[in-house]
CSV table of C-alpha atoms in Angstrom, one decimal:
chain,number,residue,atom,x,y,z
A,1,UNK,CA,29.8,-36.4,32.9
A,2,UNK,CA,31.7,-34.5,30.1
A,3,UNK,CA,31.4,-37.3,27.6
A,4,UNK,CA,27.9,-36.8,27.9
A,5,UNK,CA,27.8,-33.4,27.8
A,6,UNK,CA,29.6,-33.4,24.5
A,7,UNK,CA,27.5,-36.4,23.4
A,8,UNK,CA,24.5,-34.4,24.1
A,9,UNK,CA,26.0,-31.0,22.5
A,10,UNK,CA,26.8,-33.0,19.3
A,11,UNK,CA,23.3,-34.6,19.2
A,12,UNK,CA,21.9,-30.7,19.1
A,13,UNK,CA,23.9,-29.8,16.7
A,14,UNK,CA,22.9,-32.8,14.8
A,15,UNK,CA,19.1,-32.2,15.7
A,16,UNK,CA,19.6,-28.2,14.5
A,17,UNK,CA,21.5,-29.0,11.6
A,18,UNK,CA,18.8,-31.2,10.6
A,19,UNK,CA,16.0,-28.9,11.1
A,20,UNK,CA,17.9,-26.4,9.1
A,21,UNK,CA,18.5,-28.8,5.9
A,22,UNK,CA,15.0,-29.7,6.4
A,23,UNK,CA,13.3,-26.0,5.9
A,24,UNK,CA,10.6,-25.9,3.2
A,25,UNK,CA,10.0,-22.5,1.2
A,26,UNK,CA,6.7,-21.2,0.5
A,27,UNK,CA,6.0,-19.1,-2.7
A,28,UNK,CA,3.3,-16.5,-3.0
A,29,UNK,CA,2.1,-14.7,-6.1
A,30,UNK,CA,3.8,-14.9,-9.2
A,31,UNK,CA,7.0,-14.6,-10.6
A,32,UNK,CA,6.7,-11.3,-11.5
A,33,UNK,CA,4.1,-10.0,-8.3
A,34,UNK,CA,5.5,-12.3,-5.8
A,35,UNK,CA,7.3,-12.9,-2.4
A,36,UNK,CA,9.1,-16.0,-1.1
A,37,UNK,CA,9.7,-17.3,2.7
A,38,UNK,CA,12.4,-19.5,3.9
A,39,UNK,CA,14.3,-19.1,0.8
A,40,UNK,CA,17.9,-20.7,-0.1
A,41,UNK,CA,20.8,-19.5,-1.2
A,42,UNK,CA,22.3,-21.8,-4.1
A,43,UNK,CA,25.9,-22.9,-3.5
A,44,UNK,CA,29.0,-21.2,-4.9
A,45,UNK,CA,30.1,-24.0,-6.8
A,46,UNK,CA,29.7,-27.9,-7.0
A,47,UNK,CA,31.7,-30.5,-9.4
A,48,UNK,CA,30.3,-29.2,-12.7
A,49,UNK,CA,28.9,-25.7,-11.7
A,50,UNK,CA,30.3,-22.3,-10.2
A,51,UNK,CA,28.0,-19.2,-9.3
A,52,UNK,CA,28.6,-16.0,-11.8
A,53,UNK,CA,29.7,-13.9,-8.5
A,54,UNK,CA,30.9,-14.8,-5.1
A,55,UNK,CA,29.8,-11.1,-4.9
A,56,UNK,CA,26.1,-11.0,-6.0
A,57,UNK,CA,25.8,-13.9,-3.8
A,58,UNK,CA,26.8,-12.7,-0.7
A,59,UNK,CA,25.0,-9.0,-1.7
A,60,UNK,CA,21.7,-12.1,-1.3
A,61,UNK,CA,21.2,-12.3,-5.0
A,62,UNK,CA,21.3,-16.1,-5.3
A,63,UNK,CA,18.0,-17.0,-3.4
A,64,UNK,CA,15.3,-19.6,-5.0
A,65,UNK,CA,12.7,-22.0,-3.2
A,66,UNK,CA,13.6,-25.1,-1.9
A,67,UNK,CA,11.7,-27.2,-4.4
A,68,UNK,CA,14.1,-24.7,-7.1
A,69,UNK,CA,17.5,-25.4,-5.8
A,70,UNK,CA,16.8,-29.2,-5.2
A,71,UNK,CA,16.0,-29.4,-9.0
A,72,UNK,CA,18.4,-27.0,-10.0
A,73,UNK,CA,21.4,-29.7,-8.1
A,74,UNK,CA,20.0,-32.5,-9.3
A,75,UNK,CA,20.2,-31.6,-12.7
A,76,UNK,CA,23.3,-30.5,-12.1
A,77,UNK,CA,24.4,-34.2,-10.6
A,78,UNK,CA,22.7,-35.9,-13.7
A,79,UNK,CA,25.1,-33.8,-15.8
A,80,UNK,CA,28.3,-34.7,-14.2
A,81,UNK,CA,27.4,-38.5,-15.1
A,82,UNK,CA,25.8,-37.6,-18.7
A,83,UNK,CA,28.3,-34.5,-19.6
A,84,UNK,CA,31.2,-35.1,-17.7
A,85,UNK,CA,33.2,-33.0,-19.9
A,86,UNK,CA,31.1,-30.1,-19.5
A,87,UNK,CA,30.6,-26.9,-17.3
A,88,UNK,CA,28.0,-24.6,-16.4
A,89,UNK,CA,27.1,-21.6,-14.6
A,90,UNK,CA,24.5,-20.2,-12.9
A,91,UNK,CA,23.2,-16.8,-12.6
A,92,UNK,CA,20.8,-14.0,-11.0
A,93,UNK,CA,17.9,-15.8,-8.9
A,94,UNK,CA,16.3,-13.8,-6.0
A,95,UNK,CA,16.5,-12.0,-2.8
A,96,UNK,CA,16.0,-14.4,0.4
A,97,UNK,CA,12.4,-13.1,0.4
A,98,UNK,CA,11.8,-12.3,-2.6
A,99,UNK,CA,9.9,-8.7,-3.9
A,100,UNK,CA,11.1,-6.7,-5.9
A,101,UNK,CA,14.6,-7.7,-7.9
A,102,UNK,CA,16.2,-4.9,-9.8
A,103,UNK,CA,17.0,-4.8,-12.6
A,104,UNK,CA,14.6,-7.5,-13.7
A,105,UNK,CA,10.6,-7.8,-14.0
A,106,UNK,CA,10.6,-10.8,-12.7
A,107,UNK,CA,12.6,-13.5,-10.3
A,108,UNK,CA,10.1,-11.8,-7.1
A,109,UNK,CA,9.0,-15.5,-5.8
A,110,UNK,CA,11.7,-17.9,-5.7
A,111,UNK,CA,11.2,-19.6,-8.8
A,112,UNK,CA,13.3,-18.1,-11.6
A,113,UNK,CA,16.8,-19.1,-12.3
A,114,UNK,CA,18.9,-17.1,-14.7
A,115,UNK,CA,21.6,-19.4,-16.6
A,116,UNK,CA,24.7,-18.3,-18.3
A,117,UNK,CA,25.0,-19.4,-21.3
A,118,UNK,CA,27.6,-22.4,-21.8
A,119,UNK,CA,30.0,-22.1,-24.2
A,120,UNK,CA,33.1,-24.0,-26.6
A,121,UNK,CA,36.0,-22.8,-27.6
A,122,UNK,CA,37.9,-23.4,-30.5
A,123,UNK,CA,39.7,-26.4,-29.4
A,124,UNK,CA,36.3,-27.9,-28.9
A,125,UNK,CA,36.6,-27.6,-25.1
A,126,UNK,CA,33.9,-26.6,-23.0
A,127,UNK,CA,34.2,-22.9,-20.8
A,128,UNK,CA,32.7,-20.5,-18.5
A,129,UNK,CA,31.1,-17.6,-19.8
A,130,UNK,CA,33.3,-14.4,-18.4
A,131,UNK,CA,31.3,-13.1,-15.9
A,132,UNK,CA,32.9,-9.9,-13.9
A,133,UNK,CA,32.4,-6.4,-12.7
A,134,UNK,CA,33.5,-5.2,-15.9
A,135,UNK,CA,30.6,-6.7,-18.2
A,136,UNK,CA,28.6,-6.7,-15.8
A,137,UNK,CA,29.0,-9.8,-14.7
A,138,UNK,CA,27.8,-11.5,-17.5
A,139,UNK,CA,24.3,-9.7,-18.6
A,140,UNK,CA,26.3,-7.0,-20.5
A,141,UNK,CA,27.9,-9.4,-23.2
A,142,UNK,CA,26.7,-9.4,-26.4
A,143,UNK,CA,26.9,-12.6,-28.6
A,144,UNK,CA,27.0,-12.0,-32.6
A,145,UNK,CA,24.1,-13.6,-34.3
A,146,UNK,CA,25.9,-17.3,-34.7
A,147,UNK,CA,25.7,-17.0,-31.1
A,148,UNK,CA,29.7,-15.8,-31.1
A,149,UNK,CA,32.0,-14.0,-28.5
A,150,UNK,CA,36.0,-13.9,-29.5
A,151,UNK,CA,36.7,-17.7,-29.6
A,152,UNK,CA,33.8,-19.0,-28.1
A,153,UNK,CA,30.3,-19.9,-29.8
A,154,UNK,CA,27.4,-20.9,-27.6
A,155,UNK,CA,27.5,-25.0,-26.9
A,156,UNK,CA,24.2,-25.8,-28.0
A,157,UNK,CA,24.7,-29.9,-26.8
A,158,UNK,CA,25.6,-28.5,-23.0
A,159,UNK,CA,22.4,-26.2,-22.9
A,160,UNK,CA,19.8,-28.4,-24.4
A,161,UNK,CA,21.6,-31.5,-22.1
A,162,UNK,CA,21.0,-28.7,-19.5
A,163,UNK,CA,17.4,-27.8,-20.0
A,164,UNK,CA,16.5,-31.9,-20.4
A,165,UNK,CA,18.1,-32.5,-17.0
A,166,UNK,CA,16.2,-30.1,-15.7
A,167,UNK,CA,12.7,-30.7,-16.8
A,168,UNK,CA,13.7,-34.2,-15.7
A,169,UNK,CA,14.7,-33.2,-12.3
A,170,UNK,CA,11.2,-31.3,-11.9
A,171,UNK,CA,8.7,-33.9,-13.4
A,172,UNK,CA,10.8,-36.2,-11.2
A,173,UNK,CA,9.6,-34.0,-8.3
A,174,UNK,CA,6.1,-33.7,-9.4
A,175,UNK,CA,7.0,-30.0,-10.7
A,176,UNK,CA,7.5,-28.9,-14.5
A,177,UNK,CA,9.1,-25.9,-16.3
A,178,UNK,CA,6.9,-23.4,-17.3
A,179,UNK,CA,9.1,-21.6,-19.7
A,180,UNK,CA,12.3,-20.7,-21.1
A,181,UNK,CA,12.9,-17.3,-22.3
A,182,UNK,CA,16.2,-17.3,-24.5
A,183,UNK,CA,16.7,-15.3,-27.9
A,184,UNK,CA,14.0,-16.4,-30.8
A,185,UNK,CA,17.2,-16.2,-33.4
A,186,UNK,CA,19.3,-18.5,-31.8
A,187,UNK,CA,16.6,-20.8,-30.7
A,188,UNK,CA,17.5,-23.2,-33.8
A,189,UNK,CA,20.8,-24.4,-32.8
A,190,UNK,CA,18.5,-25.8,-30.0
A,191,UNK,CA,16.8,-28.0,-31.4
A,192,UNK,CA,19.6,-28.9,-34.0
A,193,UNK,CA,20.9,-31.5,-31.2
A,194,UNK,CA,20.1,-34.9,-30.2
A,195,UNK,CA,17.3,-33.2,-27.8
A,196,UNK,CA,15.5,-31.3,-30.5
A,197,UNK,CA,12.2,-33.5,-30.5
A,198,UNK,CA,12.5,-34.0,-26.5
A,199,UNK,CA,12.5,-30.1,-26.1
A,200,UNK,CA,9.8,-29.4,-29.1
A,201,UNK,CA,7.5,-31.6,-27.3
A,202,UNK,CA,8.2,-30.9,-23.2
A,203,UNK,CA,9.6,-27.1,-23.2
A,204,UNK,CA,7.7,-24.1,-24.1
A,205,UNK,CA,10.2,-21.4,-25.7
A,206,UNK,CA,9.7,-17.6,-25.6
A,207,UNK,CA,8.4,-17.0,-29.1
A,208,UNK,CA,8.9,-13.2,-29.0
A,209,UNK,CA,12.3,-11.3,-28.2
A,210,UNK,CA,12.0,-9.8,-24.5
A,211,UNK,CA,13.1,-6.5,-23.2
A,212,UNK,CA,16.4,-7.7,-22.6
A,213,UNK,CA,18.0,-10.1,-25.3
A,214,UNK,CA,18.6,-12.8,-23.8
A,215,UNK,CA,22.0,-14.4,-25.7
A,216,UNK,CA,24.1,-14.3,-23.0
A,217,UNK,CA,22.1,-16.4,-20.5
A,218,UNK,CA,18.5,-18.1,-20.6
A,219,UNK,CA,15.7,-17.4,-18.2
A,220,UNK,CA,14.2,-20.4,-16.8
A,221,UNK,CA,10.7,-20.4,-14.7
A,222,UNK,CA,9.7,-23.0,-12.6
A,223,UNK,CA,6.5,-24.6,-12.2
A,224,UNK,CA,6.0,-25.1,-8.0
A,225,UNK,CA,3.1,-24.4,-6.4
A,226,UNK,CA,2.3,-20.8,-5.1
A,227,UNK,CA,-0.2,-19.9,-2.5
C-alpha cells in the first residue's frame, strides 16, 4: 500500500510538473501599452549564457512570454554548436505581468528582451560585459565610438551570430523579429561580418538614436501575436 502511495505521489508530481512546463502566455497590447499573463522568468544561466543579475531577477525583472523565452533558448542552444567559443548575456525583460517597467518605455507585454552587448578582449577571447550595482548593472556603461570599454571592443561576429540565431529560432516558430534598436554609429561593424547580407535583408535596425544610447546592450522586439 505504500509503494503505491508513493507511485501515485510521484505520478502527481509528474502530472503537475507537466502542467506547469506546459503553461502558455498570452500578450495584450503592445510593447509599449501592454500587459502579459502567465509569464516566465528566463533562467540564470545555461552553457553559453548568464543573466546580468541574480538580483533584478529575483526583484521579477526577467519575465518574457513563453513563445519569447523558447526562442530566446533555442538560439542560445544553436550558438553553443555554431559559437562554441562564445558567451552572452542577457538583460532587462519584464515584470511577470507585465505594465509598466521603469525605467523603460517599453518591455510592458512580454515581448522585449534587452541584450548586453558581447564583447573581446585583447587576447581575442570572448567576455561578459561587467554588469553590477556599481554601473548600474550594465545600462550605465558607456562604450567610445569604436564601440570600446578598457580592453574590450564590442564582438561584432558573437552579436550578429546572435541576432541570426535568433530570427532563426522565431521564423522556425512561425514568429519574426520586429526590430532591433542598437546605436545607428556602431551599426556598421554589423554588417561588416559574414551575416551582413543575412541581417540587411531579414532584420529591421533602428535608423534613428533612441532616448537611451543603446551601445551597451541592444533592444530586441519580438513579433508573437497579441490579443
Amino acid at each position: 500500500m505504500g509503494n503505491k502511495l508513493v507511485s501515485l505521489g510521484c505520478l502527481m508530481f509528474a502530472l503537475g510538473a507537466s502542467n506547469v512546463a506546459a503553461v502558455e502566455s498570452t500578450c495584450y497590447g503592445t510593447t509599449s501599452n501592454g500587459r502579459l499573463e502567465n509569464g516566465v522568468n528566463l533562467p540564470s544561466s545555461g552553457d553559453n549564457f548568464v543573466t546580468y543579475s541574480h538580483v533584478a531577477r529575483m526583484a521579477g525583472r526577467t519575465y518574457v512570454h513563453s513563445e519569447v523565452k523558447a526562442i530566446v533558448l533555442d538560439a542560445y542552444k544553436a550558438l553553443a554548436v555554431s559559437h562554441p567559443d562564445k558567451v552572452f548575456k542577457y538583460a532587462e525583460t519584464g515584470y511577470e505581468e507585465g505594465g509598466r517597467f521603469r525605467p523603460h518605455k517599453t518591455h510592458r507585454n512580454g515581448l522585449s528582451v534587452d541584450f548586453m552587448t558581447p564583447m573581446i578582449n585583447s587576447d581575442g577571447e570572448s567576455e561578459h560585459l561587467p554588469t553590477h550595482p556599481f554601473n548600474k548593472f550594465g545600462y550605465n556603461v558607456e562604450l567610445d565610438a569604436n564601440g570600446r570599454l578598457d580592453d574590450l571592443h564590442i564582438d561584432y561576429d558573437a552579436m550578429a551570430a546572435h541576432i541570426v540565431a535568433l530570427h532563426k529560432a522565431s521564423t522556425a516558430r512561425g514568429h519574426d523579429l520586429w526590430r532591433v534598436i542598437f546605436d545607428p554609429k556602431l551599426q556598421a561593424g554589423l554588417f561588416e561580418t559574414e551575416y551582413g547580407s543575412y541581417l540587411k535583408r531579414h532584420i529591421q535596425f533602428s535608423k534613428k538614436r533612441s532616448w537611451v544610447r543603446h551601445d551597451e546592450h541592444y533592444h530586441i522586439d519580438f513579433s508573437v501575436p497579441c490579443q
